[in-house]
Short mmCIF file of C-alpha atoms and ligand atoms in Angstrom, two decimals:
data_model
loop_
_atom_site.label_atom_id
_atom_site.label_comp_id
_atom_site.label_asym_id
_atom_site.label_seq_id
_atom_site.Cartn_x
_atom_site.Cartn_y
_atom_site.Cartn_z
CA UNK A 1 -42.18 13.77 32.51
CA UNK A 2 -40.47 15.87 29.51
CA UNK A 3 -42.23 15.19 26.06
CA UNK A 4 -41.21 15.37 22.92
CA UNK A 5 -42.33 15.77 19.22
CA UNK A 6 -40.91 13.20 16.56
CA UNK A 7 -40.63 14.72 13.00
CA UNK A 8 -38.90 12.00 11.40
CA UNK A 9 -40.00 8.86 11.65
CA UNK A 10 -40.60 5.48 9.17
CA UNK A 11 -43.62 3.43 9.19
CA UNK A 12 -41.36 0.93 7.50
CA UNK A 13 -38.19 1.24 10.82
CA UNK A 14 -40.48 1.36 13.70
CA UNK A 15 -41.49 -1.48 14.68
CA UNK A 16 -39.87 -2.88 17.77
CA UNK A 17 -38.10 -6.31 16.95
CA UNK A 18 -39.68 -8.25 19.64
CA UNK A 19 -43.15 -6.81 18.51
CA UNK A 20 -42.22 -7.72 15.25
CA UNK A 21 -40.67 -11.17 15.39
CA UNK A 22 -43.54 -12.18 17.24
CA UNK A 23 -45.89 -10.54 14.84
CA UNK A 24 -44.15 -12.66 12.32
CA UNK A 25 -44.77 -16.39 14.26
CA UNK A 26 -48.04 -15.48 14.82
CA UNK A 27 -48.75 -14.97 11.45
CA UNK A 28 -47.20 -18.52 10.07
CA UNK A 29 -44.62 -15.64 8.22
CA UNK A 30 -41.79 -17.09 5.99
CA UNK A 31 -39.61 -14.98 8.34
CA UNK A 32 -40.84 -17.02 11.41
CA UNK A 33 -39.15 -20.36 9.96
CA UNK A 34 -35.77 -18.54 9.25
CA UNK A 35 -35.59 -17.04 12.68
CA UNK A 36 -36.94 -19.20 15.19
CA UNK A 37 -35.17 -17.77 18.22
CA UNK A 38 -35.92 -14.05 18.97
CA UNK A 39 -31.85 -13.13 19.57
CA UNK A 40 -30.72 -14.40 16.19
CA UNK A 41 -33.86 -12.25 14.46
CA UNK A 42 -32.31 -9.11 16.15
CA UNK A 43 -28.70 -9.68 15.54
CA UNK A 44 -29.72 -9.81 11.74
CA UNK A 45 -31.56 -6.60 12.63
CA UNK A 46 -28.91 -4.77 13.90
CA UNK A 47 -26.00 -5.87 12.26
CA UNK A 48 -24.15 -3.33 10.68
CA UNK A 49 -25.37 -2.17 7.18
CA UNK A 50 -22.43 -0.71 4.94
CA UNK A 51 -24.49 1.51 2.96
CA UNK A 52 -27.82 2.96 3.12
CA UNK A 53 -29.61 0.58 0.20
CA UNK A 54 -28.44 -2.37 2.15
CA UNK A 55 -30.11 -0.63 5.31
CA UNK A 56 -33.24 0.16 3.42
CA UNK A 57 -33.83 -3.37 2.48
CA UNK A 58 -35.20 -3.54 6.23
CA UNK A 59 -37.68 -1.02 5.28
CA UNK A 60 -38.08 -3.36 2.71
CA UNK A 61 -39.15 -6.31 4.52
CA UNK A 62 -41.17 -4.68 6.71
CA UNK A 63 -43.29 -3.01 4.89
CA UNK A 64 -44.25 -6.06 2.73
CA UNK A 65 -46.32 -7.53 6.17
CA UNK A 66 -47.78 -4.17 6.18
CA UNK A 67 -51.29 -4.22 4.35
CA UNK A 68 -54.49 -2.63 4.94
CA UNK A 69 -55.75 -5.85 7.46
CA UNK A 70 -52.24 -5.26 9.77
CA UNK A 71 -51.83 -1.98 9.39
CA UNK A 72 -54.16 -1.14 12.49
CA UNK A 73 -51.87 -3.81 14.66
CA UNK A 74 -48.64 -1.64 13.70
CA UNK A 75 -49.94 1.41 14.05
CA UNK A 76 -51.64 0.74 17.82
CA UNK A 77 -48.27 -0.37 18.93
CA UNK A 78 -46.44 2.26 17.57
CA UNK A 79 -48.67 4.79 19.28
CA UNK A 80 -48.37 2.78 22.57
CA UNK A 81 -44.54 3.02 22.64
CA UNK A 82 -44.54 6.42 21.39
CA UNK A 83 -46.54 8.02 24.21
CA UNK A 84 -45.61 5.19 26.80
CA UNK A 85 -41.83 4.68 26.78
CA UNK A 86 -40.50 8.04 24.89
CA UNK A 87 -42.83 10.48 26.08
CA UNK A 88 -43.68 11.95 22.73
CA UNK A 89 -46.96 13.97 22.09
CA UNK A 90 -46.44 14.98 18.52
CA UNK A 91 -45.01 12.66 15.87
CA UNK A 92 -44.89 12.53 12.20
CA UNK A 93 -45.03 9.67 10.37
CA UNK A 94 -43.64 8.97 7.36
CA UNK A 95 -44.25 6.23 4.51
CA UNK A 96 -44.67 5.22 0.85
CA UNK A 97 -48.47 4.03 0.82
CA UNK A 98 -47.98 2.66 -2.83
CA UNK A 99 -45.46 -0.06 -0.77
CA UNK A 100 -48.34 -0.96 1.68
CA UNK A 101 -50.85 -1.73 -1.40
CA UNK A 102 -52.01 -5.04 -2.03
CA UNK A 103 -49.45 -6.64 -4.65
CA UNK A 104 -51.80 -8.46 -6.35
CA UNK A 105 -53.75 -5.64 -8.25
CA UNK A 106 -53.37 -3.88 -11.19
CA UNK A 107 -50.93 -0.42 -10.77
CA UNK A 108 -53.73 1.59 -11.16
CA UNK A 109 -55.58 -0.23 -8.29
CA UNK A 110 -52.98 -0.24 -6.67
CA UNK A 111 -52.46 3.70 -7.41
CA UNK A 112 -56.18 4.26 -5.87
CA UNK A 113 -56.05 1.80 -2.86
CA UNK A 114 -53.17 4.37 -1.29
CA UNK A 115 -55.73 6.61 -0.50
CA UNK A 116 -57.74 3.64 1.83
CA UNK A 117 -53.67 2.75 3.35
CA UNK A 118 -53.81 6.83 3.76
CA UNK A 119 -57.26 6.61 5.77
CA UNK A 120 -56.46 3.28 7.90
CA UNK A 121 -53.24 5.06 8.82
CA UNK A 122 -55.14 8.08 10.25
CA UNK A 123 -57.95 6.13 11.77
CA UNK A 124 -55.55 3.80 13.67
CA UNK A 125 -53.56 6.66 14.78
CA UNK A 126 -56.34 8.02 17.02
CA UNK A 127 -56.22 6.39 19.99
CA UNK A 128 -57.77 8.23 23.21
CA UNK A 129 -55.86 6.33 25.96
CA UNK A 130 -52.91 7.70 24.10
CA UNK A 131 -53.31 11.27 23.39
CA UNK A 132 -50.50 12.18 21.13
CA UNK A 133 -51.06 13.89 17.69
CA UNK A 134 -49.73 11.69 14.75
CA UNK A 135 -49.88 13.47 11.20
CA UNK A 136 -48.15 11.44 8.18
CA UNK A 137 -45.97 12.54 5.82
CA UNK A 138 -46.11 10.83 2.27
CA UNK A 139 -42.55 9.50 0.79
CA UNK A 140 -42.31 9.58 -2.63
CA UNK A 141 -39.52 7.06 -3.61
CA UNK A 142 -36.85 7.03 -5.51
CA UNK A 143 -36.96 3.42 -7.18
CA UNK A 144 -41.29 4.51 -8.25
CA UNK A 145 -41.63 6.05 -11.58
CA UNK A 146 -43.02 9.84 -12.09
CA UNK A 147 -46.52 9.16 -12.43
CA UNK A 148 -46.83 7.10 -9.47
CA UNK A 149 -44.93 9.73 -7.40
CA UNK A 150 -47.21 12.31 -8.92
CA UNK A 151 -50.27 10.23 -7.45
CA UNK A 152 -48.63 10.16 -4.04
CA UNK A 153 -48.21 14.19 -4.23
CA UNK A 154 -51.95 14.33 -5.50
CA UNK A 155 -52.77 12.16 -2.32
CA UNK A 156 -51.02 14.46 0.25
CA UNK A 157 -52.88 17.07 -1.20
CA UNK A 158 -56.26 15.83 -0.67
CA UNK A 159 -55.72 14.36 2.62
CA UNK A 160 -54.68 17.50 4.49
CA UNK A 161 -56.36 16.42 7.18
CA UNK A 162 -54.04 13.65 8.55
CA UNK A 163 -51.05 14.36 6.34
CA UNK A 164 -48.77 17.18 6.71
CA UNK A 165 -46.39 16.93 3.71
CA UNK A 166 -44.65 15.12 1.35
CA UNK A 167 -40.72 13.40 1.28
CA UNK A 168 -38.41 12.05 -1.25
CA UNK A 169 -37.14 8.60 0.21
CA UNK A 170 -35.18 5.56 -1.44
CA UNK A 171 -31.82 4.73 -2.50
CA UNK A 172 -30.33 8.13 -2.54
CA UNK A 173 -28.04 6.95 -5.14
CA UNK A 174 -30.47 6.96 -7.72
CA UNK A 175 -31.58 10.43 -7.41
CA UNK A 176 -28.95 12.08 -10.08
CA UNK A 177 -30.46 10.74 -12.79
CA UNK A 178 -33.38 12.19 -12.39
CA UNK A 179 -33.10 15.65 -10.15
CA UNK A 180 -35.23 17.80 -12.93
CA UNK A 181 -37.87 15.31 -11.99
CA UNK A 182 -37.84 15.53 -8.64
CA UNK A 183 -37.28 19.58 -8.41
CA UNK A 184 -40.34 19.82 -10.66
CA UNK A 185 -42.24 17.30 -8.36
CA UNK A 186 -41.76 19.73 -4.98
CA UNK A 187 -42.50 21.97 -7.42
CA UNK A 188 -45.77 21.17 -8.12
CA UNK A 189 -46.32 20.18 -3.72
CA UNK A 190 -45.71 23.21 -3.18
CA UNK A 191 -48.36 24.96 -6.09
CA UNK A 192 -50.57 22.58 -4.08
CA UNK A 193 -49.92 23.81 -0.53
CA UNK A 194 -48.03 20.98 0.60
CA UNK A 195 -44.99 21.23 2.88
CA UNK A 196 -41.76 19.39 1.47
CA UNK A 197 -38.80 17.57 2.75
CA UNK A 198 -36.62 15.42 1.22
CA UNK A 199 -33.90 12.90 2.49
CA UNK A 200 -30.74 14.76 1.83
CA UNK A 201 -27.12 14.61 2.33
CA UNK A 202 -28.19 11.97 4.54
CA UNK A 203 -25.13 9.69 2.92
CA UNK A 204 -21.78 11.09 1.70
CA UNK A 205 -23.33 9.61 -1.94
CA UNK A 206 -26.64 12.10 -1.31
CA UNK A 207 -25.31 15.59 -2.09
CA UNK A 208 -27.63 16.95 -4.10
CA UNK A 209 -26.90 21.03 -3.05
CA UNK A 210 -29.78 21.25 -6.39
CA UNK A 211 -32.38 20.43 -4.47
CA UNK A 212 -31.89 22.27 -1.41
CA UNK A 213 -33.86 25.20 -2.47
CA UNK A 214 -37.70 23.02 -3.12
CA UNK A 215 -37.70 21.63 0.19
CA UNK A 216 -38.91 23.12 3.14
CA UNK A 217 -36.82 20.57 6.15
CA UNK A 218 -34.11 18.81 5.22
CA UNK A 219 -33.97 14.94 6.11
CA UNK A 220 -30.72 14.75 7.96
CA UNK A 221 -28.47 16.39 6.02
CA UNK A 222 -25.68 15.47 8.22
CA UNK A 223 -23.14 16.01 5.61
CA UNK A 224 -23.76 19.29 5.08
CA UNK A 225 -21.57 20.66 7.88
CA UNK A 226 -19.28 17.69 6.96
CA UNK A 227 -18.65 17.82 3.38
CA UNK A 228 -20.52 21.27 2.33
CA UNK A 229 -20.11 23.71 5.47
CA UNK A 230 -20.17 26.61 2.88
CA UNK A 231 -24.03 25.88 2.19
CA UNK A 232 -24.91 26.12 5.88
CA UNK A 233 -25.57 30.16 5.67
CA UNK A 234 -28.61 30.01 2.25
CA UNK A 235 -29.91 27.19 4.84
CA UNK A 236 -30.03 28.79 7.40
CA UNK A 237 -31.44 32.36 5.39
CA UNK A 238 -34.06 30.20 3.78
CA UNK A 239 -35.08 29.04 7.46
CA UNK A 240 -35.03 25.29 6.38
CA UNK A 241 -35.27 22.91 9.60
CA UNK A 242 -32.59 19.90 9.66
CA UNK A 243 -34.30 16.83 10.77
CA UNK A 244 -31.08 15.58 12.74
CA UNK A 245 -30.62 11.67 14.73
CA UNK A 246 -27.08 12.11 16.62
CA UNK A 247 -27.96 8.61 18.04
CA UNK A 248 -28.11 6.85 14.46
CA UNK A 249 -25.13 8.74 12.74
CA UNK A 250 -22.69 7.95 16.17
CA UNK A 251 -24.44 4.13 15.64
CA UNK A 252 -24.32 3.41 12.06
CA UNK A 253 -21.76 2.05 9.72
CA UNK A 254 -23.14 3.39 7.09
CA UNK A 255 -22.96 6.70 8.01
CA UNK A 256 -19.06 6.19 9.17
CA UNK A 257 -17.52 8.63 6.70
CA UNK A 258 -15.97 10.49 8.17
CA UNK A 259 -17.65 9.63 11.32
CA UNK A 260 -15.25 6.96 11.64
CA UNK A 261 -17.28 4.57 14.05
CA UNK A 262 -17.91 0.71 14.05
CA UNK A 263 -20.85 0.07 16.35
CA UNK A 264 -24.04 -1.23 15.59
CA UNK A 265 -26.76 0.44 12.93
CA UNK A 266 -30.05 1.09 15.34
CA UNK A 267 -33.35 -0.39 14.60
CA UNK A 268 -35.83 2.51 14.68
ZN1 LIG B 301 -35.70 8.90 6.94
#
């Protein structure tokens, strides 16, 4: 069989909808009441999402059911299907472990319980019958103020033994307000050793050519060639890897301009 290594994937996108929706009528959920028959769960799933906020807000709901008791669940099926159905030996996984803290604390317990999501993440991740590698990736985001982001780089750092970098996810829309922020933030990765990335010209709203230079992959960047083909060659001379999906931008709405399709946004 040909295998494969994943370097962009969410914690908070995939989970398989039928794993999920029964996840959620197992666990008495809110969700379960609202979608008591599996079909109509994963037409809301997959409906077309105009813009990437309203796509994130799936992220969203996710990750609220994900907390240090289900984590281990999520994480063994996500392994399963990984090595099982796609063949994949190496995957990174990426996710905001302040959104997978326990809502109910203080920030600042909330601020030193990522490091336990961190650990549970890693732990689950080893599973012998399925030998692939999984190495996490910590997303700062874009609606979380500095300090908390800073904690999240501080993290990475000092769990270099199951986490390979650090991201900038969220809203892309809200990243102009606050690029100084965010270039001194990779900055500061990088004086620790970390690898960067950063979602990026992922939307026709997320051209940010500023912070191109502090990252060392670029999250899609699909609108590079698109919108910005004249950046391609410093890309290309600072040896920065594109982390491309052809399936989701030929499958999602929101990624239409100037795409042009009208098909369904994919779950993943
Ligand atoms: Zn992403």
């Amino acid at each position: 069989m040909s295998v494969h290594a994943d370097l962009h994937r969410h914690l908070g996108g995939s989970i398989v909808p039928r794993i999920f929706w029964h996840y959620l009528h197992r666990s008495a959920n809110r969700l379960a009441s609202e979608y008591p028959v599996f079909e109509e769960f994963e037409q809301y799933l997959t409906r077309p999402r105009a813009t990437l906020t309203e796509f994130l807000e799936l992220h969203t709901m996710v990750e609220r059911t994900q907390t240090l008791e289900t984590l281990p669940y999520f994480i063994s099926k996500l392994v399963r299907g990984a090595f099982v159905f796609e063949g994949i030996l190496y995957l990174e996984l990426r996710h905001t472990p302040y959104y997978r803290t326990d809502n109910h604390l203080s920030e600042r317990e909330r601020i030193r319980q990522m490091r336990e999501v961190v650990r549970v993440i890693g732990k689950a991740s080893y599973q012998p019958e399925y030998p692939i590698r999984v190495r996490q990736i910590l997303c700062m985001h874009s609606r979380l103020p500095e300090h908390i982001n800073r904690a999240i780089v501080d993290l990475a750092a000092q769990e270099a033994g199951t986490v390979c970098g650090v991201d900038l996810a969220g809203p892309d829309t809200l990243y102009q307000e606050r690029l100084k922020e965010h270039i001194q933030m990779f900055l500061y990765a990088k004086s620790l050793g970390l690898k960067t990335t950063c979602h990026l010209f992922e939307t026709a709203n997320g051209a940010y050519p500023e912070l191109l230079p502090y990252v060392d992959r670029i999250g899609h960047g699909i609108h590079i060639p698109l919108q910005r083909p004249e950046l391609l060659p410093a890309i290309a001379d600072r040896g920065q890897c594109l982390e491309v999906c052809p399936t989701s931008y030929l499958g999602c709405t929101m990624y239409a301009y100037p795409l042009n399709t009208k098909t369904c946004s994919r779950w993943t």
